[in-house]
CSV table of C-alpha atoms in Angstrom, one decimal:
chain,number,residue,atom,x,y,z
X,1,HIS,CA,129.2,104.0,97.4
X,2,SER,CA,132.9,104.6,97.6
X,3,PRO,CA,134.6,103.8,100.9
X,4,ARG,CA,136.8,106.8,100.4
X,5,LEU,CA,133.8,109.1,101.1
X,6,ALA,CA,133.0,107.8,104.6
X,7,LEU,CA,133.4,109.5,108.0
X,8,PRO,CA,133.6,113.2,106.8
X,9,THR,CA,131.9,114.3,110.0
X,10,LEU,CA,134.8,113.1,112.2
X,11,VAL,CA,137.0,115.6,110.3
X,12,LEU,CA,134.5,118.4,110.9
X,13,ILE,CA,134.3,117.5,114.6
X,14,THR,CA,138.1,117.7,114.7
X,15,ARG,CA,138.0,121.3,113.4
X,16,LEU,CA,135.3,122.2,115.9
X,17,CYS,CA,137.5,120.8,118.7
X,18,GLN,CA,140.5,122.7,117.4
X,19,CYS,CA,138.5,125.9,117.4
X,20,LEU,CA,137.4,125.3,121.0
X,21,ALA,CA,141.0,124.7,122.0
X,22,ARG,CA,142.3,127.9,120.3
X,23,THR,CA,139.6,130.2,121.8
X,24,PRO,CA,139.4,129.3,125.5
X,25,HIS,CA,138.0,132.5,126.7
X,26,ALA,CA,135.2,132.7,124.1
X,27,THR,CA,134.1,129.1,124.2
X,28,SER,CA,135.4,127.7,127.5
X,29,LEU,CA,133.8,124.5,128.7
X,30,THR,CA,135.4,124.6,132.1
X,31,ASN,CA,133.0,123.1,134.6
X,32,LYS,CA,130.3,123.1,132.0
X,33,HIS,CA,127.7,120.5,131.2
X,34,VAL,CA,127.5,119.4,127.6
X,35,THR,CA,124.5,117.4,126.3
X,36,ILE,CA,124.9,115.5,123.0
X,37,ILE,CA,121.8,114.1,121.3
X,38,GLY,CA,122.6,111.0,119.4
X,39,ALA,CA,125.2,108.3,120.2
X,40,GLY,CA,126.7,107.6,116.8
X,41,PRO,CA,130.4,107.7,115.9
X,42,SER,CA,130.6,111.5,115.7
X,43,SER,CA,129.0,112.0,119.1
X,44,LEU,CA,131.3,109.5,120.8
X,45,PHE,CA,134.4,110.9,119.0
X,46,LEU,CA,133.5,114.4,120.1
X,47,ALA,CA,132.9,113.3,123.7
X,48,ASN,CA,136.3,111.6,123.8
X,49,ILE,CA,138.1,114.7,122.5
X,50,LEU,CA,136.3,117.2,124.8
X,51,LEU,CA,136.9,115.0,127.9
X,52,GLN,CA,140.6,114.6,127.2
X,53,GLN,CA,141.0,118.3,126.4
X,54,ASP,CA,139.3,119.6,129.6
X,55,PRO,CA,139.4,117.7,132.9
X,56,THR,CA,136.4,119.7,134.3
X,57,VAL,CA,133.8,119.3,131.5
X,58,ASN,CA,130.9,116.9,132.0
X,59,ILE,CA,129.1,115.2,129.2
X,60,GLN,CA,125.7,113.5,128.9
X,61,ILE,CA,124.8,111.6,125.7
X,62,LEU,CA,121.2,110.8,124.9
X,63,GLU,CA,120.3,108.1,122.4
X,64,LYS,CA,116.8,106.8,121.5
X,65,LYS,CA,118.0,103.4,120.3
X,66,THR,CA,119.2,100.5,122.4
X,67,ARG,CA,122.9,100.1,123.2
X,68,ASP,CA,123.2,97.5,120.5
X,69,GLY,CA,121.5,99.7,117.9
X,70,THR,CA,119.7,98.1,115.0
X,71,ALA,CA,120.5,95.5,112.4
X,72,ASP,CA,121.2,98.2,109.9
X,73,ASP,CA,124.0,99.5,112.1
X,74,GLY,CA,126.0,96.4,111.4
X,75,ALA,CA,124.7,95.7,107.9
X,76,PHE,CA,127.8,96.9,106.1
X,77,GLY,CA,131.1,98.7,106.7
X,78,PHE,CA,132.3,102.1,105.6
X,79,GLY,CA,135.8,103.2,104.8
X,80,ILE,CA,138.5,104.6,107.1
X,81,GLY,CA,141.6,105.8,105.3
X,82,SER,CA,144.7,108.0,105.7
X,83,ARG,CA,142.7,111.2,106.4
X,84,HIS,CA,140.7,109.4,109.2
X,85,GLU,CA,143.9,107.9,110.6
X,86,ILE,CA,145.2,111.4,111.1
X,87,THR,CA,141.9,112.5,112.7
X,88,LEU,CA,141.6,109.4,115.0
X,89,ALA,CA,145.2,109.8,116.0
X,90,GLN,CA,144.0,112.5,118.4
X,91,ILE,CA,142.7,109.6,120.6
X,92,PRO,CA,145.7,107.6,121.7
X,93,GLY,CA,145.6,104.0,120.5
X,94,MET,CA,142.2,104.3,118.8
X,95,TRP,CA,143.5,103.8,115.2
X,96,GLU,CA,145.2,100.6,116.2
X,97,GLN,CA,142.1,99.3,117.9
X,98,LEU,CA,139.9,100.0,114.9
X,99,LYS,CA,142.2,98.3,112.5
X,100,GLU,CA,141.8,95.1,114.6
X,101,VAL,CA,138.1,95.0,113.9
X,102,SER,CA,138.1,96.2,110.3
X,103,ALA,CA,138.5,94.5,107.0
X,104,PRO,CA,141.4,95.5,104.7
X,105,THR,CA,140.7,96.1,101.1
X,106,LYS,CA,142.6,96.3,97.9
X,107,LEU,CA,141.8,100.0,97.6
X,108,GLY,CA,145.1,101.3,98.9
X,109,LYS,CA,145.2,102.2,102.6
X,110,VAL,CA,141.4,101.9,103.2
X,111,ASN,CA,139.8,99.5,105.7
X,112,LEU,CA,136.1,98.8,106.1
X,113,ILE,CA,134.6,98.9,109.6
X,114,ARG,CA,131.0,98.4,110.6
X,115,ARG,CA,129.3,101.3,112.4
X,116,ASN,CA,128.5,99.4,115.5
X,117,ASP,CA,132.1,98.2,115.8
X,118,LEU,CA,133.4,101.8,115.5
X,119,CYS,CA,130.8,102.9,118.1
X,120,ASP,CA,131.8,100.1,120.5
X,121,LYS,CA,135.5,101.1,120.5
X,122,LEU,CA,134.8,104.8,121.0
X,123,ARG,CA,132.2,104.1,123.7
X,124,SER,CA,134.5,101.6,125.6
X,125,ARG,CA,137.1,104.3,125.9
X,126,LEU,CA,134.6,106.7,127.4
X,127,GLU,CA,133.5,104.1,129.9
X,128,ASP,CA,137.0,103.0,130.8
X,129,LYS,CA,138.6,106.5,131.1
X,130,PHE,CA,135.8,109.0,131.7
X,131,SER,CA,133.0,107.2,133.4
X,132,ALA,CA,132.9,109.8,136.2
X,133,ARG,CA,132.3,112.7,133.8
X,134,CYS,CA,130.5,111.0,130.9
X,135,ASN,CA,127.0,109.4,131.1
X,136,ILE,CA,125.4,107.7,128.1
X,137,LEU,CA,121.6,107.1,128.3
X,138,TYR,CA,120.1,104.7,125.8
X,139,GLU,CA,116.5,104.3,125.0
X,140,THR,CA,116.1,107.9,125.9
X,141,LYS,CA,114.1,109.9,123.4
X,142,CYS,CA,114.2,113.7,123.3
X,143,VAL,CA,110.9,115.3,122.4
X,144,GLY,CA,111.6,119.0,122.8
X,145,ILE,CA,114.1,121.8,123.4
X,146,GLU,CA,113.7,125.1,125.2
X,147,PHE,CA,116.6,127.1,123.9
X,148,GLU,CA,116.0,130.2,126.1
X,149,GLN,CA,116.1,128.1,129.2
X,150,SER,CA,118.7,125.6,127.9
X,151,ILE,CA,116.5,122.6,128.7
X,152,VAL,CA,116.0,119.3,126.8
X,153,SER,CA,112.6,117.6,127.4
X,154,LEU,CA,112.5,113.7,127.4
X,155,GLU,CA,109.7,111.4,126.4
X,156,ASN,CA,109.6,110.0,130.0
X,157,GLY,CA,108.6,113.5,131.2
X,158,SER,CA,112.0,114.5,132.8
X,159,LYS,CA,114.1,117.5,131.8
X,160,ILE,CA,117.8,118.0,131.4
X,161,SER,CA,119.6,121.3,131.6
X,162,TYR,CA,122.8,122.1,129.6
X,163,ASP,CA,125.4,124.7,129.0
X,164,LEU,CA,126.2,123.4,125.5
X,165,LEU,CA,123.8,121.4,123.3
X,166,VAL,CA,125.2,119.3,120.4
X,167,GLY,CA,122.8,117.8,117.9
X,168,ALA,CA,124.2,114.7,116.2
X,169,ASP,CA,121.0,112.8,115.7
X,170,GLY,CA,121.1,112.0,112.1
X,171,VAL,CA,119.4,113.0,108.9
X,172,ASN,CA,116.0,113.3,110.6
X,173,SER,CA,117.4,115.4,113.4
X,174,MET,CA,114.9,116.6,116.1
X,175,VAL,CA,117.5,119.2,117.1
X,176,ARG,CA,117.4,120.8,113.6
X,177,ALA,CA,113.6,120.5,113.6
X,178,ALA,CA,113.5,122.3,116.9
X,179,ILE,CA,115.8,125.0,115.6
X,180,LYS,CA,113.7,125.5,112.5
X,181,LYS,CA,110.5,125.8,114.7
X,182,ASP,CA,112.2,128.3,117.0
X,183,ASP,CA,113.9,130.4,114.3
X,184,ALA,CA,111.9,131.3,111.2
X,185,GLU,CA,115.0,132.3,109.3
X,186,TYR,CA,116.7,128.9,109.8
X,187,TYR,CA,117.1,127.1,106.5
X,188,GLU,CA,118.4,123.6,105.7
X,189,GLU,CA,118.6,121.4,102.6
X,190,HIS,CA,118.1,117.7,102.4
X,191,TYR,CA,119.6,115.6,99.7
X,192,VAL,CA,117.9,112.2,99.9
X,193,ARG,CA,117.7,109.8,97.0
X,194,PRO,CA,114.4,107.8,96.8
X,195,MET,CA,115.9,104.3,96.9
X,196,PHE,CA,115.5,101.0,98.7
X,197,TRP,CA,118.6,99.1,99.8
X,198,LYS,CA,119.4,95.7,100.9
X,199,ALA,CA,122.6,94.3,102.5
X,200,MET,CA,123.4,90.6,102.3
X,201,LYS,CA,126.1,88.8,104.3
X,202,LEU,CA,128.3,86.7,102.1
X,203,PRO,CA,130.4,84.3,104.2
X,204,ASP,CA,133.8,83.0,103.2
X,205,GLN,CA,133.5,81.2,99.8
X,206,ASN,CA,136.1,78.6,100.4
X,207,GLY,CA,138.8,80.5,98.7
X,208,ASN,CA,136.7,81.4,95.6
X,209,VAL,CA,136.7,85.1,96.5
X,210,ASP,CA,139.8,87.1,97.6
X,211,PRO,CA,139.2,88.5,101.1
X,212,GLY,CA,140.1,92.0,100.1
X,213,THR,CA,138.0,92.1,96.9
X,214,PHE,CA,135.9,95.2,96.3
X,215,ARG,CA,133.7,95.0,93.3
X,216,MET,CA,131.1,97.4,92.0
X,217,ILE,CA,127.6,96.2,91.0
X,218,SER,CA,125.6,97.6,88.1
X,219,GLY,CA,122.7,96.1,86.3
X,220,GLY,CA,120.8,93.0,87.3
X,221,GLY,CA,117.9,95.2,88.3
X,222,PHE,CA,120.0,97.3,90.7
X,223,SER,CA,120.7,101.0,90.3
X,224,GLU,CA,124.1,100.6,92.0
X,225,GLY,CA,125.9,98.6,94.7
X,226,ALA,CA,129.1,96.8,95.6
X,227,MET,CA,130.5,93.7,97.1
X,228,ILE,CA,132.7,94.9,99.9
X,229,PRO,CA,135.0,93.1,102.5
X,230,ARG,CA,133.5,92.3,105.9
X,231,TYR,CA,135.2,91.8,109.3
X,232,PRO,CA,136.1,89.1,110.4
X,233,GLU,CA,135.5,87.1,107.2
X,234,GLY,CA,133.6,87.1,104.0
X,235,HIS,CA,131.9,90.0,102.2
X,236,THR,CA,128.8,92.1,102.3
X,237,ILE,CA,126.7,92.7,99.1
X,238,LEU,CA,125.1,96.1,99.3
X,239,VAL,CA,122.6,97.0,96.6
X,240,PHE,CA,120.2,99.8,95.8
X,241,TRP,CA,117.2,100.1,93.5
X,242,ASP,CA,114.8,102.9,92.7
X,243,HIS,CA,111.5,101.0,92.2
X,244,LEU,CA,109.9,102.3,95.4
X,245,ASP,CA,106.8,100.2,94.9
X,246,LEU,CA,108.8,97.0,95.1
X,247,GLN,CA,110.3,95.5,98.2
X,248,ASN,CA,112.8,93.7,96.1
X,249,PRO,CA,114.5,94.6,92.8
X,250,LYS,CA,112.3,94.2,89.7
X,251,GLY,CA,112.2,90.6,88.6
X,252,VAL,CA,113.4,89.1,91.9
X,253,ARG,CA,110.9,86.7,93.4
X,254,ASP,CA,113.0,84.2,95.3
X,255,GLU,CA,116.6,83.5,96.3
X,256,LYS,CA,117.5,82.0,93.0
X,257,ASP,CA,116.4,85.2,91.2
X,258,LEU,CA,118.5,87.2,93.7
X,259,LEU,CA,121.6,85.2,93.1
X,260,ASN,CA,121.2,85.6,89.3
X,261,ALA,CA,120.7,89.3,89.8
X,262,PHE,CA,123.9,89.5,91.8
X,263,MET,CA,125.8,87.6,89.1
X,264,LYS,CA,124.5,90.0,86.4
X,265,GLY,CA,125.3,93.0,88.6
X,266,LEU,CA,128.9,91.8,89.2
X,267,HIS,CA,129.3,90.9,85.5
X,268,ALA,CA,130.6,87.5,86.6
X,269,LYS,CA,131.1,84.9,83.9
X,270,LYS,CA,130.4,81.9,86.2
X,271,PRO,CA,128.7,81.4,89.5
X,272,PHE,CA,131.0,81.6,92.5
X,273,PHE,CA,128.5,82.0,95.4
X,274,GLN,CA,128.4,78.9,97.5
X,275,ARG,CA,126.7,80.3,100.6
X,276,LEU,CA,124.5,83.4,100.9
X,277,ILE,CA,123.0,84.5,104.2
X,278,SER,CA,120.6,87.5,104.5
X,279,PHE,CA,120.6,89.7,107.6
X,280,GLY,CA,117.6,88.9,109.8
X,281,ARG,CA,116.8,85.6,108.2
X,282,LYS,CA,117.3,82.2,109.8
X,283,LYS,CA,116.5,80.1,106.8
X,284,THR,CA,117.7,80.6,103.2
X,285,ASP,CA,114.4,79.2,101.8
X,286,GLU,CA,112.2,81.9,103.3
X,287,LYS,CA,110.4,84.3,101.1
X,288,LEU,CA,112.5,87.4,100.4
X,289,GLN,CA,111.4,90.5,102.4
């Protein structure tokens, strides 16, 4: 997982916004109501751009998760580099704010930021500057779309009308599923690798590990992985394995086995882990999940 491959969707969103700005008569959102399904980074970025471009547009964002998201959302960071700096520069001051909550790496001008930190900064700007024209509803699940009537149906029985609907609800998108159901000619491809993954928080190792270190992991029972910098301190160890019948990599039964597997995967000549904390675990002697 290279941090240079992260956030491509923000670049695509930028191109969409540029098209909207260049063709005002064909795609004008003046006094229109935009409904965005999904409250991830791309949704929040798009909302910021549209609201600052048009002082009359109103946006409602619907998200089935809680405001804080899930543990997976903060499990590891992804890269923001020079291309994303140019993209994010469209939102005044956003790049500087994101650098404050991201971890620098030794991979050139690439910082690693957790998904929930990115969402928090983008959402805070919406709430601070556009609260009158932007409403984000959490724990709100969409269950159906009536395209002819431009209506979204919610799990609680209510309905929301829209002028423009944006589906940004992830790989298992209900928006795409609704389009496929409504349009027999609609076609999509999924590229999903059958793998398990685990992210482990590695706190500061008392100077034994350089803060900006990025090291790939191979072997040790893992298909691939990396040790990546984490904000505000320490690293995250992100690993993948393809034994779908195993909840942990082959040969890993306890934390000692896991540490040994990490050392093999990192091709380390001597142990340097002093503290290892797993996400969602309060005790390090619990059985691995």
